[in-house]
Short mmCIF file of C-alpha atoms and ligand atoms in Angstrom, two decimals:
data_model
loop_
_atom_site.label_atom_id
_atom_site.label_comp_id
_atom_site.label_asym_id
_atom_site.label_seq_id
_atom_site.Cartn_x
_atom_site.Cartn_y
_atom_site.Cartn_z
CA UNK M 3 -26.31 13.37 1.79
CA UNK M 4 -23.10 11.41 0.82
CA UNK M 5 -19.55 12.69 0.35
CA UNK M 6 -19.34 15.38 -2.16
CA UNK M 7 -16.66 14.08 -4.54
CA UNK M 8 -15.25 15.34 -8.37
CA UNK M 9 -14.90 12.68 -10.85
CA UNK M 10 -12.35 13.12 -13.78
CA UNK M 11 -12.14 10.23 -15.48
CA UNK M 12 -9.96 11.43 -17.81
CA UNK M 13 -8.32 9.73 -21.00
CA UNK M 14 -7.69 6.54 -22.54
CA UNK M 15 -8.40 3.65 -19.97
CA UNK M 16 -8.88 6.51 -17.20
CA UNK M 17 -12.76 6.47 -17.47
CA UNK M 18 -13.07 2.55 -17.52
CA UNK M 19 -11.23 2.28 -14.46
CA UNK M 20 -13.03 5.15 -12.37
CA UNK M 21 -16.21 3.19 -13.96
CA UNK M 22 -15.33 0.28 -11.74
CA UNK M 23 -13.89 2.40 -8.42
CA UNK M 24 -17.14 3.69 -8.43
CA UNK M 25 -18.94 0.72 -8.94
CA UNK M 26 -16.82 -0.81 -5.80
CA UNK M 27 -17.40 1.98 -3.41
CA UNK M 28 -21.16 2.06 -4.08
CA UNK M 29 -21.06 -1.03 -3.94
CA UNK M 30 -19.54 -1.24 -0.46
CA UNK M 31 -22.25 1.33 0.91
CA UNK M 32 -20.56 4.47 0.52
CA UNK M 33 -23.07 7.23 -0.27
CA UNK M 34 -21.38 9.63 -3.19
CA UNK M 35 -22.77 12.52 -4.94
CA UNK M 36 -20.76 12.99 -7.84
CA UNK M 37 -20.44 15.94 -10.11
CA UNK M 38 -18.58 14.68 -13.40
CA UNK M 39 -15.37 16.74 -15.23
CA UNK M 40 -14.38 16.54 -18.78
CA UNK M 41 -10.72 17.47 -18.51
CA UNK M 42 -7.40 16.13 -19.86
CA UNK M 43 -5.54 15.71 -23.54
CA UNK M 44 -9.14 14.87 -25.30
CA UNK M 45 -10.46 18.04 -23.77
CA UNK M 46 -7.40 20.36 -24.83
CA UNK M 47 -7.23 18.76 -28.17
CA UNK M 48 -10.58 19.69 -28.47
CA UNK M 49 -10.92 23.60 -27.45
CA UNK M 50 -7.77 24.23 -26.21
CA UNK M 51 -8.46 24.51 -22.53
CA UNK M 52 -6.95 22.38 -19.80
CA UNK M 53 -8.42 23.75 -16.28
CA UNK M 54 -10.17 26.59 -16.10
CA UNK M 55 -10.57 28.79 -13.04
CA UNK M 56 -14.17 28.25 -12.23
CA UNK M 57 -13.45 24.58 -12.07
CA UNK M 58 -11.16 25.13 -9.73
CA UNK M 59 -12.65 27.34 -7.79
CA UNK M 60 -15.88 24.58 -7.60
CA UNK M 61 -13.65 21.77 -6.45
CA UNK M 62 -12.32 23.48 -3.44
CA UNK M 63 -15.87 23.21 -1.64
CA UNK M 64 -15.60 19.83 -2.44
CA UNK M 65 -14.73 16.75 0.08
CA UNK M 66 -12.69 14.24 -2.75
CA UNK M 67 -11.43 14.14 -6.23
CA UNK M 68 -11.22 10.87 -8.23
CA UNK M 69 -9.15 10.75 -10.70
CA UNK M 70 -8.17 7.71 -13.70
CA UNK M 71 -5.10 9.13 -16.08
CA UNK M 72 -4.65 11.80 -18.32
CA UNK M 73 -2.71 12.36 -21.41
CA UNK M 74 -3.63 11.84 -24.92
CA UNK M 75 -1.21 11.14 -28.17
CA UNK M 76 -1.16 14.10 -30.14
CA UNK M 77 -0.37 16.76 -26.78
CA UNK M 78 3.08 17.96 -26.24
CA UNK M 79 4.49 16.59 -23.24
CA UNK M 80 4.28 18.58 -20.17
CA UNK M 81 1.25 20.42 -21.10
CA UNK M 82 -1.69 17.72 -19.39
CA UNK M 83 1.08 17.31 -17.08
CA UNK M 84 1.82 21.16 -15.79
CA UNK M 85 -1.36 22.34 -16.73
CA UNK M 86 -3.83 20.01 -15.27
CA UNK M 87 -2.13 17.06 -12.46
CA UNK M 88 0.52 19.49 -11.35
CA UNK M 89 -2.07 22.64 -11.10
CA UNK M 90 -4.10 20.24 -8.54
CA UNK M 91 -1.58 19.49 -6.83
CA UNK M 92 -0.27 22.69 -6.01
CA UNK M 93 -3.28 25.04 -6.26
CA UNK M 94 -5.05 22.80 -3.60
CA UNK M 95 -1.25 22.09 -1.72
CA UNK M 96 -1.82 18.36 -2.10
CA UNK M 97 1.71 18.30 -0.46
CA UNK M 98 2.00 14.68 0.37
CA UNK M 99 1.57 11.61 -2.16
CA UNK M 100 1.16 8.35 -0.20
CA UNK M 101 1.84 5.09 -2.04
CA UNK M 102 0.96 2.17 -0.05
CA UNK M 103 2.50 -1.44 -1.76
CA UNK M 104 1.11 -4.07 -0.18
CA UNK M 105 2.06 -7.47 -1.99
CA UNK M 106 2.59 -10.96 0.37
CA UNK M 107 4.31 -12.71 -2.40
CA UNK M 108 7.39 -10.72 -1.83
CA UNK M 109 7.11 -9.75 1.26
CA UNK M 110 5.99 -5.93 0.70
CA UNK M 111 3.99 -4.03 3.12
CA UNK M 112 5.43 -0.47 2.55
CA UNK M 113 4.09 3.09 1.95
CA UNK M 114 5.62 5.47 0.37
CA UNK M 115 5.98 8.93 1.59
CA UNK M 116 6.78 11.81 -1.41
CA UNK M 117 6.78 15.35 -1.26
CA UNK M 118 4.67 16.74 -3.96
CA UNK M 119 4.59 20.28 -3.89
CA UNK M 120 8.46 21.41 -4.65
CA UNK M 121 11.53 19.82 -6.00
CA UNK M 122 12.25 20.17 -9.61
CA UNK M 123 8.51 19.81 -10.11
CA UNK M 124 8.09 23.37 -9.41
CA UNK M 125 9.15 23.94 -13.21
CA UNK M 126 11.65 26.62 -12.04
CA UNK M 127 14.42 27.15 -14.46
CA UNK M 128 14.57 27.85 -18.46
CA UNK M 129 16.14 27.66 -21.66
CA UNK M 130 18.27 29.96 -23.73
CA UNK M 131 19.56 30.32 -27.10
CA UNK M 132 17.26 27.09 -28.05
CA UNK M 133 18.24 25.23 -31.05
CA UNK M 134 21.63 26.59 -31.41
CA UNK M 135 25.21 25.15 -30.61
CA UNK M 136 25.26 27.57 -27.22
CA UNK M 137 21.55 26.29 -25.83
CA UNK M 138 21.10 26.29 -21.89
CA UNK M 139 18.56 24.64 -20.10
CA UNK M 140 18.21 25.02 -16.29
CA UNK M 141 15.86 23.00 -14.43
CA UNK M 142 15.98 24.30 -10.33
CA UNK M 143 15.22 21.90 -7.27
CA UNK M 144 13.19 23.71 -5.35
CA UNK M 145 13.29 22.75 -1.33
CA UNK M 146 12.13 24.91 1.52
CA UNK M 147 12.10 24.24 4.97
CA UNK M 148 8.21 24.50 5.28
CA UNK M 149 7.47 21.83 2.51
CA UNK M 150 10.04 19.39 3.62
CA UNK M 151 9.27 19.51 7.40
CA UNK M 152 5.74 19.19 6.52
CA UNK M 153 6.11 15.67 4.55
CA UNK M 154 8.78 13.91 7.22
CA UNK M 155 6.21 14.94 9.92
CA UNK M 156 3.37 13.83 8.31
CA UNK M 157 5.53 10.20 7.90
CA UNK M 158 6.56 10.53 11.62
CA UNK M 159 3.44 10.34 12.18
CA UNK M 160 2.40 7.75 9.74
CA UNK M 161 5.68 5.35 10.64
CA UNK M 162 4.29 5.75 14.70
CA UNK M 163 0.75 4.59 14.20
CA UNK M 164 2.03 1.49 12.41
CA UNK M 165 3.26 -1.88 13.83
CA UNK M 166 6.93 -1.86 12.67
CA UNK M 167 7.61 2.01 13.42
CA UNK M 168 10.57 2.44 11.27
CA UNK M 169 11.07 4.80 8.72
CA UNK M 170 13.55 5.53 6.15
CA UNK M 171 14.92 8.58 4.82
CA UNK M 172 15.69 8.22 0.93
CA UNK M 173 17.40 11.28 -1.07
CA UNK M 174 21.03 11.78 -2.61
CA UNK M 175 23.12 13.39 0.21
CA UNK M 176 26.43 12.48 -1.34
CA UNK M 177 25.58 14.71 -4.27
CA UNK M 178 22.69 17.14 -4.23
CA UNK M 179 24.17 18.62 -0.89
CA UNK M 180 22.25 21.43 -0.36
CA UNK M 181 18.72 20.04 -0.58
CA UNK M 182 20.21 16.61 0.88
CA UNK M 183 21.36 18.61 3.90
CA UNK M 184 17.84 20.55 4.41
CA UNK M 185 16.16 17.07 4.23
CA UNK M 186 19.07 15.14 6.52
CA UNK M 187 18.62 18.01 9.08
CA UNK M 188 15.37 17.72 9.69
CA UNK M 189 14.74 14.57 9.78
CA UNK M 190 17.04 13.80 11.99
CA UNK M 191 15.52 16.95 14.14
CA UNK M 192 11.82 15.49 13.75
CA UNK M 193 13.16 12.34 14.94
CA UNK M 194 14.15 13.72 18.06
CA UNK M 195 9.99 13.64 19.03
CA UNK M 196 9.65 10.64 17.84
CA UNK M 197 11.65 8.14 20.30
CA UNK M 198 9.38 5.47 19.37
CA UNK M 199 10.26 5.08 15.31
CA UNK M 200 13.66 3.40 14.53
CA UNK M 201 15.17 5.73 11.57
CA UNK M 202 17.51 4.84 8.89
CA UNK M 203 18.77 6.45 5.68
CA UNK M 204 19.30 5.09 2.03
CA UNK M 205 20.73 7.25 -1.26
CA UNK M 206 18.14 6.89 -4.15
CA UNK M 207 20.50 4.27 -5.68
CA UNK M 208 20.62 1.85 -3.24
CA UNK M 209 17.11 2.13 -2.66
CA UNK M 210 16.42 1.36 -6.01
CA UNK M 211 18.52 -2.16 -5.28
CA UNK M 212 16.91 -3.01 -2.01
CA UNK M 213 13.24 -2.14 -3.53
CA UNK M 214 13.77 -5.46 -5.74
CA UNK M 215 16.49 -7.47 -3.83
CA UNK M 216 14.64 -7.11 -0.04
CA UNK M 217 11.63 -4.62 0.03
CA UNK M 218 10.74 -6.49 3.06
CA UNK M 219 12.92 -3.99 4.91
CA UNK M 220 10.66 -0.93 4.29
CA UNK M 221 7.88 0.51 6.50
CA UNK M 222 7.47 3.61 5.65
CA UNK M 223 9.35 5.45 3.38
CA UNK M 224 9.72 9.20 3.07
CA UNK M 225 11.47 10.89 0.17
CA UNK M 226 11.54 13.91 -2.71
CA UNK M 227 9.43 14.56 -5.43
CA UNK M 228 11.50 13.11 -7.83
CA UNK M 229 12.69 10.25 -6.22
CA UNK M 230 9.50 9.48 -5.14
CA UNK M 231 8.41 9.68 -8.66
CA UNK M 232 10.36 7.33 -10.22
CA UNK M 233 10.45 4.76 -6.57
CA UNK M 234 7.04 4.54 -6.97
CA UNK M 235 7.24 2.76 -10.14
CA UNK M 236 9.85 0.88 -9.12
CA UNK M 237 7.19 -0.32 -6.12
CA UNK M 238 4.47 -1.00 -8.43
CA UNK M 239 6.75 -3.25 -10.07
CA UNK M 240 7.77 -5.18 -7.34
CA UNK M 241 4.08 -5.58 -5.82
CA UNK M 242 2.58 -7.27 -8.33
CA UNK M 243 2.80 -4.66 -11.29
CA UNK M 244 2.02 -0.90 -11.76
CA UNK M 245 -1.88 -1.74 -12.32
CA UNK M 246 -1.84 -2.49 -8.32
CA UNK M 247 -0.37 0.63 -7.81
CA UNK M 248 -2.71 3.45 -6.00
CA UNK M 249 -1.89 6.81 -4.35
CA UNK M 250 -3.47 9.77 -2.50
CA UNK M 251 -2.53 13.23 -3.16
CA UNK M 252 -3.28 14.64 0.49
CA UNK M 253 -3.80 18.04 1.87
CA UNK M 254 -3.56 16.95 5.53
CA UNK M 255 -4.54 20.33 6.78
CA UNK M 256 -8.09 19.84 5.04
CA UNK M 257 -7.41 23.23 3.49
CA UNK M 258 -9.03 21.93 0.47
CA UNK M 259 -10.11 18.28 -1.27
CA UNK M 260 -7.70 15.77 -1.70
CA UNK M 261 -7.09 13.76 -4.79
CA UNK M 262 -6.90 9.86 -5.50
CA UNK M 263 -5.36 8.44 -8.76
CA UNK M 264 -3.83 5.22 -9.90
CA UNK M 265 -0.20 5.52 -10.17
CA UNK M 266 -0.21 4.54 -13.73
CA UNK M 267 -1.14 6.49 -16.95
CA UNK M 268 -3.42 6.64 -19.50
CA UNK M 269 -2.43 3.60 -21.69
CA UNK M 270 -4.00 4.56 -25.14
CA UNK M 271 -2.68 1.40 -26.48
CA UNK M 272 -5.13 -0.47 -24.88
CA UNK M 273 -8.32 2.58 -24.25
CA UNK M 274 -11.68 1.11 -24.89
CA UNK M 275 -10.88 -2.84 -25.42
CA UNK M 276 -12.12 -3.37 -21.50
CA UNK M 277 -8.68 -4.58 -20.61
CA UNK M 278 -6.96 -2.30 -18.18
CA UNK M 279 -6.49 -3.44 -14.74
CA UNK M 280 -9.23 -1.15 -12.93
CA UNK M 281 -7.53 -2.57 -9.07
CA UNK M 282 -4.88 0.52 -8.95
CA UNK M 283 -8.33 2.80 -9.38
CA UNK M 284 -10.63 0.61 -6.57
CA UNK M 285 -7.43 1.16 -4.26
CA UNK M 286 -7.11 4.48 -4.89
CA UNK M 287 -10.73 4.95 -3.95
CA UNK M 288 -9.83 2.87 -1.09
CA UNK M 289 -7.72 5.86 -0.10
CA UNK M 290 -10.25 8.33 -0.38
CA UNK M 291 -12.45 6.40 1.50
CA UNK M 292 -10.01 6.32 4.40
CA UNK M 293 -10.06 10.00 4.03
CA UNK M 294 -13.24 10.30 4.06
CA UNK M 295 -13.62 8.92 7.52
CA UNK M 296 -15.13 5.46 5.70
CA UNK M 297 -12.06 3.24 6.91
CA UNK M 298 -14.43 0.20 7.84
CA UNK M 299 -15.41 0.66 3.94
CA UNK M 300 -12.14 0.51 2.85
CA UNK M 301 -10.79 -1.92 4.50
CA UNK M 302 -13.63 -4.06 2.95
CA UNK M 303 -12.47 -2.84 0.01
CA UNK M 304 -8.73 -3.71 0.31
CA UNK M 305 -9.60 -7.22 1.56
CA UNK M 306 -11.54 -7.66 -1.52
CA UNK M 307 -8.68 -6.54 -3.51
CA UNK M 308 -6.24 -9.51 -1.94
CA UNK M 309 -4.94 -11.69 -4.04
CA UNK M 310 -6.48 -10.08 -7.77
CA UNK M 311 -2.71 -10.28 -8.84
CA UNK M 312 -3.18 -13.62 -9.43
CA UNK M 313 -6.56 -13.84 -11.35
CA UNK M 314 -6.62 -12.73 -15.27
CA UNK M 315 -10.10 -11.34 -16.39
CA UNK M 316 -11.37 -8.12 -18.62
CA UNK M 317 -11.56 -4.88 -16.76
CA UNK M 318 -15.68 -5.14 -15.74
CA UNK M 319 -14.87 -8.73 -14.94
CA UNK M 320 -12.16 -7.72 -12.15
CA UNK M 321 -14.30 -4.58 -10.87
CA UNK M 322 -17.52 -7.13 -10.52
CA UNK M 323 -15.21 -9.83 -8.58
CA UNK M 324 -14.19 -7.66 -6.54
CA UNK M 325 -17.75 -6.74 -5.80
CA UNK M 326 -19.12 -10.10 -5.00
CA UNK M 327 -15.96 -10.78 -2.97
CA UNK M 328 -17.45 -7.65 -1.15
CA UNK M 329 -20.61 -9.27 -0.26
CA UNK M 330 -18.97 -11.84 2.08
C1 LIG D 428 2.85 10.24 -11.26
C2 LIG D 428 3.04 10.68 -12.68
C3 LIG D 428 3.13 12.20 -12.70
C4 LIG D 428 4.32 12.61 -11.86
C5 LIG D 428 3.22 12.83 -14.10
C6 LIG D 428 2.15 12.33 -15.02
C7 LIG D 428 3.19 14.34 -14.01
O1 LIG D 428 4.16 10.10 -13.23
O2 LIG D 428 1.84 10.62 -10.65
O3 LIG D 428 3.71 9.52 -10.74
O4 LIG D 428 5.46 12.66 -12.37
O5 LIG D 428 4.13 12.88 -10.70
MN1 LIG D 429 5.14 8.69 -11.92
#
């Protein structure tokens, strides 16, 4: 029997990039059994649902989730977004999103480390008196000493079992003090067990310079929700473009599946003209295949990936390159 995994390809260019993950992992001798899920902004515009219980419930006796991009023109923003990627996330306490940029024409072998469970993407806050003059709007940070332990450890860990061992700490200390102080503290209190990984510390800012003047400086790095967020696109753009750019969305504890996605988004504009770069999706199966204890498969897989930055060719034509490049 092969690995039990959910497949939401999702909408726009989601499903033609899936298409060709799938294609490459089959193709690299990974057994799959696949059960299929219409969900996303097509879906809701539809019948008005976005992720019903049941499904839910079904995915958590599953190993993997797959996932290509969601959100459709038409949906209000947020709604995909809180109700569907965001619901994962928390509901099956995918608490860390890895973000591995790998890209030897600038030098970039990093991963990126980001909590995904709190910050302000726990949609605390609200708005009153909307539309008039007086209108509030709150929007809470949300940081507890469980969630952020849990990500630096899990990039302790990470930074030790990799060559350089060095890991950097990126947040806003000099301004959000409260949650910069929870995530300074323990870091520097993790660090203490691990002698072995050299440590430094960047504000968000800076990061953002050093991410496009000298990314070579980054191992790992470990950082919020919302800096991670917007850091990751920043990577993506500095390894090659965001259609290299994969991620994980791990439960380490195995409490429930995990979820791979590319870090990009649906791109209606160009949905259905077989023209989206389908490598972000192959590498973010790559990633699940690690998971899935298949890390002789993915490594095939990322090897096959080297280098696609610099070939041009239609969706199908990149997935069945990277295919033959497979075979060798
Ligand atoms: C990402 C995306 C999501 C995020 C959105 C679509 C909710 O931008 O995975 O990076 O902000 O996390
Ligand atoms: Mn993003």
């Amino acid at each position: 029997m092969g690995h039990q995994v959910g497949i939401i390809g999702g909408d726009g260019i989601g499903p033609e990039v899936i298409a060709e993950a799938l294609k490459v992992v089959r193709a690299a001798g990974v057994q799959l059994d696949t059960v299929e899920y219409d969900l996303g902004g097509t879906r809701y515009l539809r019948d008005g649902t976005i992720l019903p219980d049941e499904i839910l419930e079904e995915w958590r006796g599953l190993d993997a989730l797959l996932l290509g991009a969601v959100g459709t023109p038409g949906v209000p923003p947020g709604v995909i977004e809180r109700g569907l990627l965001l619901k994962m996330r928390f509901e099956l306490d995918l608490y860390i999103n890895q973000r591995p940029f790998l890209y030897p024409p600038n030098n970039v072998d990093m991963i990126v480390i980001r909590e995904n469970t709190e910050g302000p993407y726990v949609g605390e806050g609200g708005v009153l008196r909307k539309g008039t003059v007086h209108e509030v709007a709150t929007q809470g940070s949300v940081n507890t000493r469980h969630g952020v332990e849990r990500c630096v450890r899990y990039a302790f860990a990470l930074a030790d079992s990799r060559p350089r061992r060095h890991l950097t700490l990126v947040h806003k200390t000099n301004v959000l003090t409260f949650a910069g102080d929870l995530w300074d503290r323990t870091f520097s209190e993790v660090a203490v067990e691990y002698p072995g990984v050299s440590t430094n510390y960047h504000h968000v800012d800076a990061a953002c310079i050093y991410f496009v003047q000298s990314p070579e400086q980054y191992d790992v790095v470990v950082t919020d929700n919302l800096f991670g967020d917007i850091l990751t696109d920043l990577g993506g753009a500095v390894s090659g473009g965001i259609g290299f750019a994969s991620s994980g969305n791990l439960n380490p504890a195995r409490t429930g599946p995990s979820m791979f996605e590319p870090v990009h988004g649906s791109a209606p504009d160009i949905a259905g003209q077989d023209k989206a770069n389908p490598v972000a999706a192959i590498l973010s199966a790559a990633l699940m295949l690690d998971h899935l204890g298949e890390g002789a498969a993915a490594d095939r897989v990322r090897s096959a990936c080297a280098d696609t930055a610099t070939i041009t060719g239609s969706t199908r034509e990149v997935g069945d390159l990277v295919v033959a490049r497979l075979s060798h």
